[in-house]
Coordinates of C-alpha atoms in Angstrom, one line a residue:
M8 CA 142.6 155.3 269.5
P9 CA 140.3 156.6 266.8
E10 CA 142.0 156.2 263.4
T11 CA 141.7 159.9 262.5
V12 CA 143.6 160.9 265.7
Q13 CA 146.3 158.4 265.0
V14 CA 146.6 159.6 261.3
Q15 CA 146.9 163.2 262.4
L16 CA 149.6 162.4 265.0
K17 CA 151.6 160.6 262.3
K18 CA 151.2 163.4 259.8
G19 CA 152.3 165.9 262.5
V20 CA 155.7 164.2 262.9
L21 CA 156.3 163.0 259.4
E22 CA 158.5 165.8 258.3
L23 CA 160.5 165.6 261.5
C24 CA 161.0 161.9 260.9
V25 CA 162.2 162.4 257.3
L26 CA 164.6 165.2 258.5
A27 CA 165.9 162.8 261.1
L28 CA 166.5 160.0 258.6
L29 CA 168.3 162.3 256.2
S30 CA 170.4 163.8 259.0
S31 CA 172.3 160.5 259.2
H32 CA 172.7 159.9 255.5
D33 CA 171.3 160.8 252.1
S34 CA 168.6 158.5 250.9
Y35 CA 166.1 157.9 248.1
A36 CA 162.3 158.2 248.6
Y37 CA 161.5 154.5 248.6
E38 CA 164.1 153.8 251.2
I39 CA 162.7 156.7 253.4
A40 CA 159.2 155.3 252.8
S41 CA 160.3 151.8 253.9
R42 CA 161.8 153.1 257.1
L43 CA 158.7 155.1 257.9
A44 CA 156.4 152.1 257.1
E45 CA 158.3 149.9 259.5
G46 CA 158.8 152.6 262.2
I47 CA 155.4 154.4 262.3
D48 CA 153.3 152.5 259.8
M49 CA 153.2 155.3 257.3
G50 CA 152.2 154.5 253.7
E51 CA 154.5 154.9 250.7
G52 CA 152.1 157.2 248.9
T53 CA 152.5 159.8 251.7
I54 CA 156.2 160.4 251.2
Y55 CA 156.4 161.6 247.6
P56 CA 154.3 164.7 248.0
L57 CA 156.1 165.5 251.2
M58 CA 159.5 165.2 249.5
R59 CA 158.4 167.5 246.7
R60 CA 157.2 170.1 249.3
M61 CA 160.4 169.8 251.3
Q62 CA 162.4 170.3 248.1
S63 CA 160.2 173.3 247.2
D64 CA 160.7 174.7 250.7
G65 CA 164.5 174.4 250.3
L66 CA 164.9 171.8 253.1
V67 CA 166.3 169.1 250.8
E68 CA 168.1 169.0 247.4
T69 CA 168.3 166.0 245.0
Y70 CA 171.0 164.3 243.0
L71 CA 170.9 161.2 240.8
V72 CA 172.9 158.0 241.4
E73 CA 173.1 155.3 238.8
S74 CA 171.4 152.1 239.8
P75 CA 172.6 148.7 238.7
A76 CA 169.1 147.4 238.5
G77 CA 167.3 150.1 236.5
P78 CA 167.0 153.8 236.1
P79 CA 169.1 156.3 238.2
R80 CA 167.7 156.9 241.7
K81 CA 166.9 160.3 242.9
Y82 CA 168.7 160.8 246.3
Y83 CA 167.6 163.5 248.8
K84 CA 170.1 165.4 250.9
L85 CA 169.5 168.0 253.6
T86 CA 170.3 171.5 252.8
E87 CA 171.7 173.9 255.5
A88 CA 168.1 175.1 255.9
G89 CA 167.0 171.5 256.3
K90 CA 169.6 170.9 259.0
A91 CA 168.5 174.0 260.8
S92 CA 164.9 173.0 260.5
F93 CA 165.7 169.5 261.9
I94 CA 167.5 171.0 264.9
A95 CA 164.6 173.4 265.6
Q96 CA 161.9 170.8 265.1
K97 CA 163.7 168.2 267.3
A98 CA 163.9 170.7 270.1
E99 CA 160.2 171.6 269.7
W100 CA 159.3 167.9 269.7
A101 CA 161.4 167.3 272.9
A102 CA 159.7 170.1 274.7
F103 CA 156.2 169.1 273.5
S104 CA 156.7 165.4 274.3
R105 CA 158.0 166.3 277.8
A106 CA 154.8 168.4 278.4
V107 CA 152.5 165.6 277.2
D108 CA 154.4 163.0 279.3
S109 CA 154.0 165.3 282.3
I110 CA 150.3 165.7 281.7
L111 CA 149.9 161.9 281.1
G112 CA 151.9 161.2 284.3
D113 CA 149.5 163.4 286.3
V114 CA 146.4 161.4 285.2
Q115 CA 145.5 158.5 287.4

């Protein structure tokens, strides 16, 4: 697959993946980035601008937690708007992936 297509596919689902991770528990950016790196090979530098945008959009809020090994960590938590966005995006993704799977299944 050409690299640009693969990068665009990953960028297209990045917010949905972050919302999914935060739907199960609050987390800090490095932990989110690590999960994305192992799951979809997304670089750490991509997550910080996304988290700032999601906070600006009202999808997440932050709070600090003391760390035994350094400065406090900024944790991210879904807001009600973030939970609603996750539900909507998850439904859109399911419909989209079914449509793509159907088309791919038709190709010999």
